[in-house]
PDB file of C-alpha atoms in Angstrom:
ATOM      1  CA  UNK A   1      87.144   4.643 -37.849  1.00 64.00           C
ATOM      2  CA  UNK A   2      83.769   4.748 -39.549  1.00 76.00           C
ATOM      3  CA  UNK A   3      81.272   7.894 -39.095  1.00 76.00           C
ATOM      4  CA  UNK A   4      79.118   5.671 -37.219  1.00 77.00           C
ATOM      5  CA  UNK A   5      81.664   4.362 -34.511  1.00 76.00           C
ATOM      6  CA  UNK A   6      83.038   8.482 -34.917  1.00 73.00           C
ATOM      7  CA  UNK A   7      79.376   9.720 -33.803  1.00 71.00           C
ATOM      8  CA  UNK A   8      78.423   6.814 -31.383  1.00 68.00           C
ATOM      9  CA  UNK A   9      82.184   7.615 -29.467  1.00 69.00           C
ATOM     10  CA  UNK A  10      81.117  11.185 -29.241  1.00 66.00           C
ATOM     11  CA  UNK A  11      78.333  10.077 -27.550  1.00 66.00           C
ATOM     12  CA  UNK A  12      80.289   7.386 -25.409  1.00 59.00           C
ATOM     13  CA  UNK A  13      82.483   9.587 -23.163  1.00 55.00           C
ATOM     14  CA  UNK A  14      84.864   6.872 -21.578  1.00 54.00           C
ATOM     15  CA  UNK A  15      86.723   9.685 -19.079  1.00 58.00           C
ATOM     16  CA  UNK A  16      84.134   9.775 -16.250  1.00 57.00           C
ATOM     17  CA  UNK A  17      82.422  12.978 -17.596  1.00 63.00           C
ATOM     18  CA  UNK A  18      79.389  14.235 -17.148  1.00 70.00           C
ATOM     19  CA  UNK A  19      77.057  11.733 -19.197  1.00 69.00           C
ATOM     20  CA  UNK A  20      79.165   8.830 -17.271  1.00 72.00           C
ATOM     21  CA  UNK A  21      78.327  10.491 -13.831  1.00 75.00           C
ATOM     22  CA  UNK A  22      74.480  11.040 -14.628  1.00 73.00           C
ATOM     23  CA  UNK A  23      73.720   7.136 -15.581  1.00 71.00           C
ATOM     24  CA  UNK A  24      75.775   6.131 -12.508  1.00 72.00           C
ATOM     25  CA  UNK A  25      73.166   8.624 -10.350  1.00 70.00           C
ATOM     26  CA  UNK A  26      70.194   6.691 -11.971  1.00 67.00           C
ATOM     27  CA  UNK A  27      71.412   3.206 -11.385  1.00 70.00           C
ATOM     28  CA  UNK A  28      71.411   4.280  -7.648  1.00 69.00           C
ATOM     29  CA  UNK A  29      68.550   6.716  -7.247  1.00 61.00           C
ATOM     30  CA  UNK A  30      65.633   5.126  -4.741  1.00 67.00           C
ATOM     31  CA  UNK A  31      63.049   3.677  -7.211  1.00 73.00           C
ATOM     32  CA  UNK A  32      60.192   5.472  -5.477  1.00 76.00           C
ATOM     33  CA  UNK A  33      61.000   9.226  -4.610  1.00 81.00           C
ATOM     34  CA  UNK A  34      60.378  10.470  -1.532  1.00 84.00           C
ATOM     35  CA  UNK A  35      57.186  11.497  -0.252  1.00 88.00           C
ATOM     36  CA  UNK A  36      56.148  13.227   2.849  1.00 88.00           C
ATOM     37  CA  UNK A  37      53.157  11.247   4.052  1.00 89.00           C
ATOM     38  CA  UNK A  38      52.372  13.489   6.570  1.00 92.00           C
ATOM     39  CA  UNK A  39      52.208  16.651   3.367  1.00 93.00           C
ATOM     40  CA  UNK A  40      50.577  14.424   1.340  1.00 94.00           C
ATOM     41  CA  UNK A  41      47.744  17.380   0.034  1.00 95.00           C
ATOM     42  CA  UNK A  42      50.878  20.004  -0.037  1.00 96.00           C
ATOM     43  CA  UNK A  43      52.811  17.261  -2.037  1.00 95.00           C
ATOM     44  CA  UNK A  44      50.341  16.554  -4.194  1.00 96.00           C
ATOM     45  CA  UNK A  45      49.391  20.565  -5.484  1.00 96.00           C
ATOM     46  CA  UNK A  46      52.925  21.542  -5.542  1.00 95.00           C
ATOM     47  CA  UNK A  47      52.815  18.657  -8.473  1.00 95.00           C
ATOM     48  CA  UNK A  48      49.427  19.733 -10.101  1.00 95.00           C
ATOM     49  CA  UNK A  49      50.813  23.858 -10.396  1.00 94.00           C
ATOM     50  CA  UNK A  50      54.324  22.760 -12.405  1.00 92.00           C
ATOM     51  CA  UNK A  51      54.057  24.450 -15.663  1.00 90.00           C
ATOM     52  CA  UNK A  52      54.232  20.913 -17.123  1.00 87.00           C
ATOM     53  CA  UNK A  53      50.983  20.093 -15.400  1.00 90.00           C
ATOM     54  CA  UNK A  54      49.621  23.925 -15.858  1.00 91.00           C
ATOM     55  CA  UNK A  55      46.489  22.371 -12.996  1.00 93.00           C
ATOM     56  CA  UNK A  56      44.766  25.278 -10.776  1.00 95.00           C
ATOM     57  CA  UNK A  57      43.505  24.390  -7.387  1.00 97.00           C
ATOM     58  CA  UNK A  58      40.973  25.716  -4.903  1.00 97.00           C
ATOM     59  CA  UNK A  59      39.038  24.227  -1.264  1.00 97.00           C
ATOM     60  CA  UNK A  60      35.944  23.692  -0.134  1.00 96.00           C
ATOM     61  CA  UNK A  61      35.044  22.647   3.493  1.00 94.00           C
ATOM     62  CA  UNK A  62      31.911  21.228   2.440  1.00 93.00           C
ATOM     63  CA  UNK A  63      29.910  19.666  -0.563  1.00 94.00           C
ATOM     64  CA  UNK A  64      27.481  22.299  -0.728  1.00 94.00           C
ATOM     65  CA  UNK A  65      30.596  24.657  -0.955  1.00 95.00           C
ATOM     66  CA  UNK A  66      31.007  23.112  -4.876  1.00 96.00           C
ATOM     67  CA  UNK A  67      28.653  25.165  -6.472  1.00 97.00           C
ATOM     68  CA  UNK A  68      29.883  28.207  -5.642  1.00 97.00           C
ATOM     69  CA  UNK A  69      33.588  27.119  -5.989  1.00 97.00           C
ATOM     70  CA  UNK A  70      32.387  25.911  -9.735  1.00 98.00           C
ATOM     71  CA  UNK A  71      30.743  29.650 -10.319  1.00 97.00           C
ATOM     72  CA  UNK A  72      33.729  31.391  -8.987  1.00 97.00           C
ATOM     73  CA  UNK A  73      35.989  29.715 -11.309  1.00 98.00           C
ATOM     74  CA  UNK A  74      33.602  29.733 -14.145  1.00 97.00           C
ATOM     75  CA  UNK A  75      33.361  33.281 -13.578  1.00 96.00           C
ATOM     76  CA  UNK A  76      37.164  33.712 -13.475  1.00 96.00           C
ATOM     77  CA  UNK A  77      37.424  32.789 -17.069  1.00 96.00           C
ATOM     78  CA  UNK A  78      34.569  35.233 -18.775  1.00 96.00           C
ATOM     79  CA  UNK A  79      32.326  31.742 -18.684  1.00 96.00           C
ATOM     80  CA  UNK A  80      28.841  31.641 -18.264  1.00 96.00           C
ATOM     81  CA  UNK A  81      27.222  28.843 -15.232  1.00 96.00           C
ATOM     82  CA  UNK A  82      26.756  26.146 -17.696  1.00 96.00           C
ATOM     83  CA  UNK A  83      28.282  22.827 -16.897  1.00 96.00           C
ATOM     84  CA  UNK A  84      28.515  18.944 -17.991  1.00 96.00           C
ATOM     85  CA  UNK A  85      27.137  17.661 -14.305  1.00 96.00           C
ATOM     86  CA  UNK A  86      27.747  13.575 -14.108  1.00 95.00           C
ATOM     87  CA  UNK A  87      24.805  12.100 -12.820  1.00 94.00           C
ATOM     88  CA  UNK A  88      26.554  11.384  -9.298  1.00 94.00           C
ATOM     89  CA  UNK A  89      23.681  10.766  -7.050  1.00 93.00           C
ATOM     90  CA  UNK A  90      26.783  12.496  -4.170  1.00 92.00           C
ATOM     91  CA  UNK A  91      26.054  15.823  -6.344  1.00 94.00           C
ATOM     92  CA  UNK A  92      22.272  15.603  -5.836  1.00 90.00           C
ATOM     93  CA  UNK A  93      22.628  17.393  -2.553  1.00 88.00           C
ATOM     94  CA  UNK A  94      24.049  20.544  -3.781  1.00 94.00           C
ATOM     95  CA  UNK A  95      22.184  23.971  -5.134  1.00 95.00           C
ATOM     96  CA  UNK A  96      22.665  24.009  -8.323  1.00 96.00           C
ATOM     97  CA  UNK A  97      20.487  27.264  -9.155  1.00 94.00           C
ATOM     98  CA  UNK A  98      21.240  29.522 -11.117  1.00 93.00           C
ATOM     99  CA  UNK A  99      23.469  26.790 -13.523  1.00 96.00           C
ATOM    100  CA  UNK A 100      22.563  25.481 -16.790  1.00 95.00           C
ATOM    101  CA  UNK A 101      23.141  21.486 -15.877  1.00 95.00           C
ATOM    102  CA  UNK A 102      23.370  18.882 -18.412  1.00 93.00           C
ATOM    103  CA  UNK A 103      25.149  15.359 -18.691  1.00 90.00           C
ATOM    104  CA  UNK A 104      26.272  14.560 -22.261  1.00 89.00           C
ATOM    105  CA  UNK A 105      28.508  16.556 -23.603  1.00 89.00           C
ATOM    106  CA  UNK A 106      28.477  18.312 -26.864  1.00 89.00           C
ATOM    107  CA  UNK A 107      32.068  18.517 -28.670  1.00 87.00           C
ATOM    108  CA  UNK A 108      32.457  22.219 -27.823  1.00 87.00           C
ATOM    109  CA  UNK A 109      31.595  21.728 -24.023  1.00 92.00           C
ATOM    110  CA  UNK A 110      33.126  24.936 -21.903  1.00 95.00           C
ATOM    111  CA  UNK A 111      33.476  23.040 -18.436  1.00 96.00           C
ATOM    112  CA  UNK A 112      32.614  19.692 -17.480  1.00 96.00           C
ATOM    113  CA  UNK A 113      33.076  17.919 -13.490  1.00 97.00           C
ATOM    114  CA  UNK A 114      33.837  14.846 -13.103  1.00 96.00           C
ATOM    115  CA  UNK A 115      35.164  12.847  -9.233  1.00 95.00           C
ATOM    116  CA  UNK A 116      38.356  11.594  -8.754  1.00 94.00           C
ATOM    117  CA  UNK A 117      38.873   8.095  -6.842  1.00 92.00           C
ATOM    118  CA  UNK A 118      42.024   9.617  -5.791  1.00 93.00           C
ATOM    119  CA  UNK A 119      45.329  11.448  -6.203  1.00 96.00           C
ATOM    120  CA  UNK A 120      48.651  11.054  -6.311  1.00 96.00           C
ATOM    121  CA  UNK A 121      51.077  13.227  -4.763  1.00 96.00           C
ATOM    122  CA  UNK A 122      54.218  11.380  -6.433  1.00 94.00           C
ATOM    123  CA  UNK A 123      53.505  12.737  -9.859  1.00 94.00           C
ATOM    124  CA  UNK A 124      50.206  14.991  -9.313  1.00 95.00           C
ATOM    125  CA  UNK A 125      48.040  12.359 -11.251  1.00 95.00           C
ATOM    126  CA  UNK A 126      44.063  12.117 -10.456  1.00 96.00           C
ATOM    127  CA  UNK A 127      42.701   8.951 -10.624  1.00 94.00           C
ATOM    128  CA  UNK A 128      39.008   8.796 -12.246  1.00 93.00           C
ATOM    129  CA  UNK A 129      37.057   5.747 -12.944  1.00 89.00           C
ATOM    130  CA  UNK A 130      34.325   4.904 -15.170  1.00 89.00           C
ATOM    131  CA  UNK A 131      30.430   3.999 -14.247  1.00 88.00           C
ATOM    132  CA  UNK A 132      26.727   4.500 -14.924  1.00 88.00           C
ATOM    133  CA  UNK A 133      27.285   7.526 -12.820  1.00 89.00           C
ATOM    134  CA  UNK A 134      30.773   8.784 -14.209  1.00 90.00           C
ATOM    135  CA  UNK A 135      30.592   8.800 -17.988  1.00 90.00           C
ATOM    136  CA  UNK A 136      34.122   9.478 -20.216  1.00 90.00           C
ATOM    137  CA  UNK A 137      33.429  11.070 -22.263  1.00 90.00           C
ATOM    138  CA  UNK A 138      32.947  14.818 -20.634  1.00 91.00           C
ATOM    139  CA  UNK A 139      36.349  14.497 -19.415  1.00 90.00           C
ATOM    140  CA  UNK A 140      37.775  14.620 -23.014  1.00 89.00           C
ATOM    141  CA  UNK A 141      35.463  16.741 -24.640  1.00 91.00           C
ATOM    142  CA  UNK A 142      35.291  20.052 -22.116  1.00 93.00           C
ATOM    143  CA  UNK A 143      38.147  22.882 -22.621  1.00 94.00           C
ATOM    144  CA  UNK A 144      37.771  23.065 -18.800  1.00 96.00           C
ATOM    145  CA  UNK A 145      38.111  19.657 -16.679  1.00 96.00           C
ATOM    146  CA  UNK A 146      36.833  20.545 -13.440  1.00 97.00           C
ATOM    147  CA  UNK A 147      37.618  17.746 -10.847  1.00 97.00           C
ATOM    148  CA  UNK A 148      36.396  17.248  -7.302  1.00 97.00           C
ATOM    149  CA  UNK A 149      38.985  15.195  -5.041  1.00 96.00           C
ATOM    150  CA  UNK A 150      39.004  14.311  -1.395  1.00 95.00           C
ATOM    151  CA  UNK A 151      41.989  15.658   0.167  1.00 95.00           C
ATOM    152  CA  UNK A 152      41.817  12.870   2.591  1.00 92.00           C
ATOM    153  CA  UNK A 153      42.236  10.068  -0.346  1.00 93.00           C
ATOM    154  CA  UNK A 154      45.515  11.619  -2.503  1.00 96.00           C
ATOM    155  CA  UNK A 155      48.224   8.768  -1.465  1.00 94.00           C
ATOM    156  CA  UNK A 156      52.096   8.931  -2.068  1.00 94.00           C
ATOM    157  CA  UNK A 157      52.692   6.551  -4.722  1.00 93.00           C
ATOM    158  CA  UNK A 158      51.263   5.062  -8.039  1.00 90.00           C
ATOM    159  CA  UNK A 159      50.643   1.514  -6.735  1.00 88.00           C
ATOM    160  CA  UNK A 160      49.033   2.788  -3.782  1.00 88.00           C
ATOM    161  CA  UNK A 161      46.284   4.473  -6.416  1.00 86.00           C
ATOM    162  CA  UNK A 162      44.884   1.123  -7.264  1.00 78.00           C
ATOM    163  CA  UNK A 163      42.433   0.926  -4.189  1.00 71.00           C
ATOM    164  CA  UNK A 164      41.052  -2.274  -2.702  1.00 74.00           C
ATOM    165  CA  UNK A 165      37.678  -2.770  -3.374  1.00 77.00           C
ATOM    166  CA  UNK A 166      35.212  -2.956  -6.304  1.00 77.00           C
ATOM    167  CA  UNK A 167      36.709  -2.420  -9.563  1.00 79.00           C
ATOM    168  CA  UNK A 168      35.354  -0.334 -12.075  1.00 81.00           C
ATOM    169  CA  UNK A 169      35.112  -1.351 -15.542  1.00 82.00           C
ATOM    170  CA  UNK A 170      37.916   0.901 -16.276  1.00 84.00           C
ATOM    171  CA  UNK A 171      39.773   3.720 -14.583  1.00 84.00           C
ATOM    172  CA  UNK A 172      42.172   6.335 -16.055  1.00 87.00           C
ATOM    173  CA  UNK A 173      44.778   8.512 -14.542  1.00 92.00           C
ATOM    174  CA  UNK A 174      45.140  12.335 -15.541  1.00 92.00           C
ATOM    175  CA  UNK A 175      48.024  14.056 -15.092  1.00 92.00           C
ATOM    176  CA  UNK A 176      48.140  17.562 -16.071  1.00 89.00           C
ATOM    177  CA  UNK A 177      46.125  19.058 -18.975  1.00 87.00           C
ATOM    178  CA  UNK A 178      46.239  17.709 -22.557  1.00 79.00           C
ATOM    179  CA  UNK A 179      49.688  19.154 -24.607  1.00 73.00           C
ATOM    180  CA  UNK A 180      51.470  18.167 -27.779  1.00 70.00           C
ATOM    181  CA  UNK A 181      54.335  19.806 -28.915  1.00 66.00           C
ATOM    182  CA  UNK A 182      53.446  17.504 -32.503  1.00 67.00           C
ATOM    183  CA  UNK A 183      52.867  20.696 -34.526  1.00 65.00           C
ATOM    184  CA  UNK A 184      56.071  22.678 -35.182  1.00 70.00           C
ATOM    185  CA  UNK A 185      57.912  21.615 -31.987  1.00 67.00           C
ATOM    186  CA  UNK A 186      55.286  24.324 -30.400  1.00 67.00           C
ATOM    187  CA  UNK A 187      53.997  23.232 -27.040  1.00 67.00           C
ATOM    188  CA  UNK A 188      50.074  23.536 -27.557  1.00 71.00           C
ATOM    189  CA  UNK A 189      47.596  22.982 -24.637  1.00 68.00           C
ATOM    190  CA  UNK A 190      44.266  21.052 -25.316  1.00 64.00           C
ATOM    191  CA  UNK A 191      45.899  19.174 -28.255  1.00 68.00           C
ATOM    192  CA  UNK A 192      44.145  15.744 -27.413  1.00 72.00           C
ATOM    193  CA  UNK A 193      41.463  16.829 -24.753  1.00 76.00           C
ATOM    194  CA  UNK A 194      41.065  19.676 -22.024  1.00 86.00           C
ATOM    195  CA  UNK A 195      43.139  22.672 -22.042  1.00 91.00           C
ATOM    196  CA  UNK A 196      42.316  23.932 -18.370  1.00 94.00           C
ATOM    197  CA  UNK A 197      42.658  21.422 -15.327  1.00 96.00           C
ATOM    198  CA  UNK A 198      40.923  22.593 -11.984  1.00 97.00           C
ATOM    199  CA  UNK A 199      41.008  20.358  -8.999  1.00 97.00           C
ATOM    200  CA  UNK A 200      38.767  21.649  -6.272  1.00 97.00           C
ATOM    201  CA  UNK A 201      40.096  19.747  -3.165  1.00 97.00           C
ATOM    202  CA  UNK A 202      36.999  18.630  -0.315  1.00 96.00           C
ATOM    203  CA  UNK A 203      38.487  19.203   3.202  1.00 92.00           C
ATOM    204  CA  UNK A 204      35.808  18.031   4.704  1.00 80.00           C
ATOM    205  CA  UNK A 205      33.158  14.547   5.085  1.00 75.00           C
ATOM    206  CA  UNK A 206      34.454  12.221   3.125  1.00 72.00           C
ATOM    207  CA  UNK A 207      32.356  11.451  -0.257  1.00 73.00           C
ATOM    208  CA  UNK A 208      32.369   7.690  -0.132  1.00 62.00           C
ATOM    209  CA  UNK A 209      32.246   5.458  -3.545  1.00 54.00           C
TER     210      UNK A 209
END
């Protein structure tokens, strides 16, 4: 027997054993897991909080709750009330005093907000699109991605994220915070974009699009 056919039978266990038993699982596990949809928020932040994810949550009733949600958790990490605000005309409503508010964001930005379309409680993903009103950018720049969702729009499943409608000219999904474990084999948050995620979930009127 050659080393190759030597190493390839090692890993080629022809008496049922474990390996053997675990492929036979996938080839008849349901090729959507299971989803409560009447947990769908519960679903959905017990995904965000797994330390592969490493998201934070909080809830406002209200829009004019965000401010102070955004201060509380800017406060909560020795941050001053600066912030990357998109130029949402939804956001216009809220009092933003007492905030330094700007909306392009420098390489160094602390926090920046952006809205989600929607999540997804299968894998804890946020789905945020692009527009004249949602620039990228901010979202990859900012240590701290602070994103506003509408608890009433997280589905179950991937394909139910792509909702019918207008299309943006694109749309990207986030799951989790940015992580590389390139250097060393060390796992290293904020590799390739924000280190902190924060959803702050809206219980209440929905935003609209």
């Amino acid at each position: 027997m050659s080393a190759r056919n030597a190493i390839l039978s090692r890993l080629r266990p022809t008496d049922g054993g474990p390996l053997s038993l675990e492929a036979d699982a996938l080839l008849i596990a349901p090729e959507r897991p299971a989803v409560d949809e009447n947990a769908l928020e519960e679903a959905f932040l017990a995904k965000i909080t797994l330390p592969s994810l490493a998201g934070t949550h909080d809830a406002i009733d209200t829009l004019a709750d965000l401010p102070a949600a955004i201060g509380h958790y800017l406060g909560g990490h020795g941050l001053p009330p600066m912030l990357c605000l998109p130029p949402d005309p939804r956001l216009t409503a809220c009092d933003w005093s007492g905030f330094a508010l700007h909306e392009s964001a420098a390489p160094d930005e602390a926090a920046a907000l952006a809205i989600a379309r929607c999540g997804v409680a299968e894998t804890g993903s946020l789905v945020l699109e692009t527009s004249a009103a949602a620039p990228m950018l901010p979202n990859f720049l900012a240590l701290h991605h602070i994103v506003l969702l509408n608890a009433n729009t997280i589905v179950a499943h991937l394909e139910e994220a792509v909702l019918a409608g207008p299309q943006p000219r694109a749309h990207y999904w986030i799951t989790g915070v940015s992580g590389t474990t390139d250097i060393e084999g060390t796992y290293v948050r904020g590799a390739h974009g924000p280190r902190f995620l924060h959803v702050i979930l809206l219980r209440g009127p929905d935003l609209g699009q």
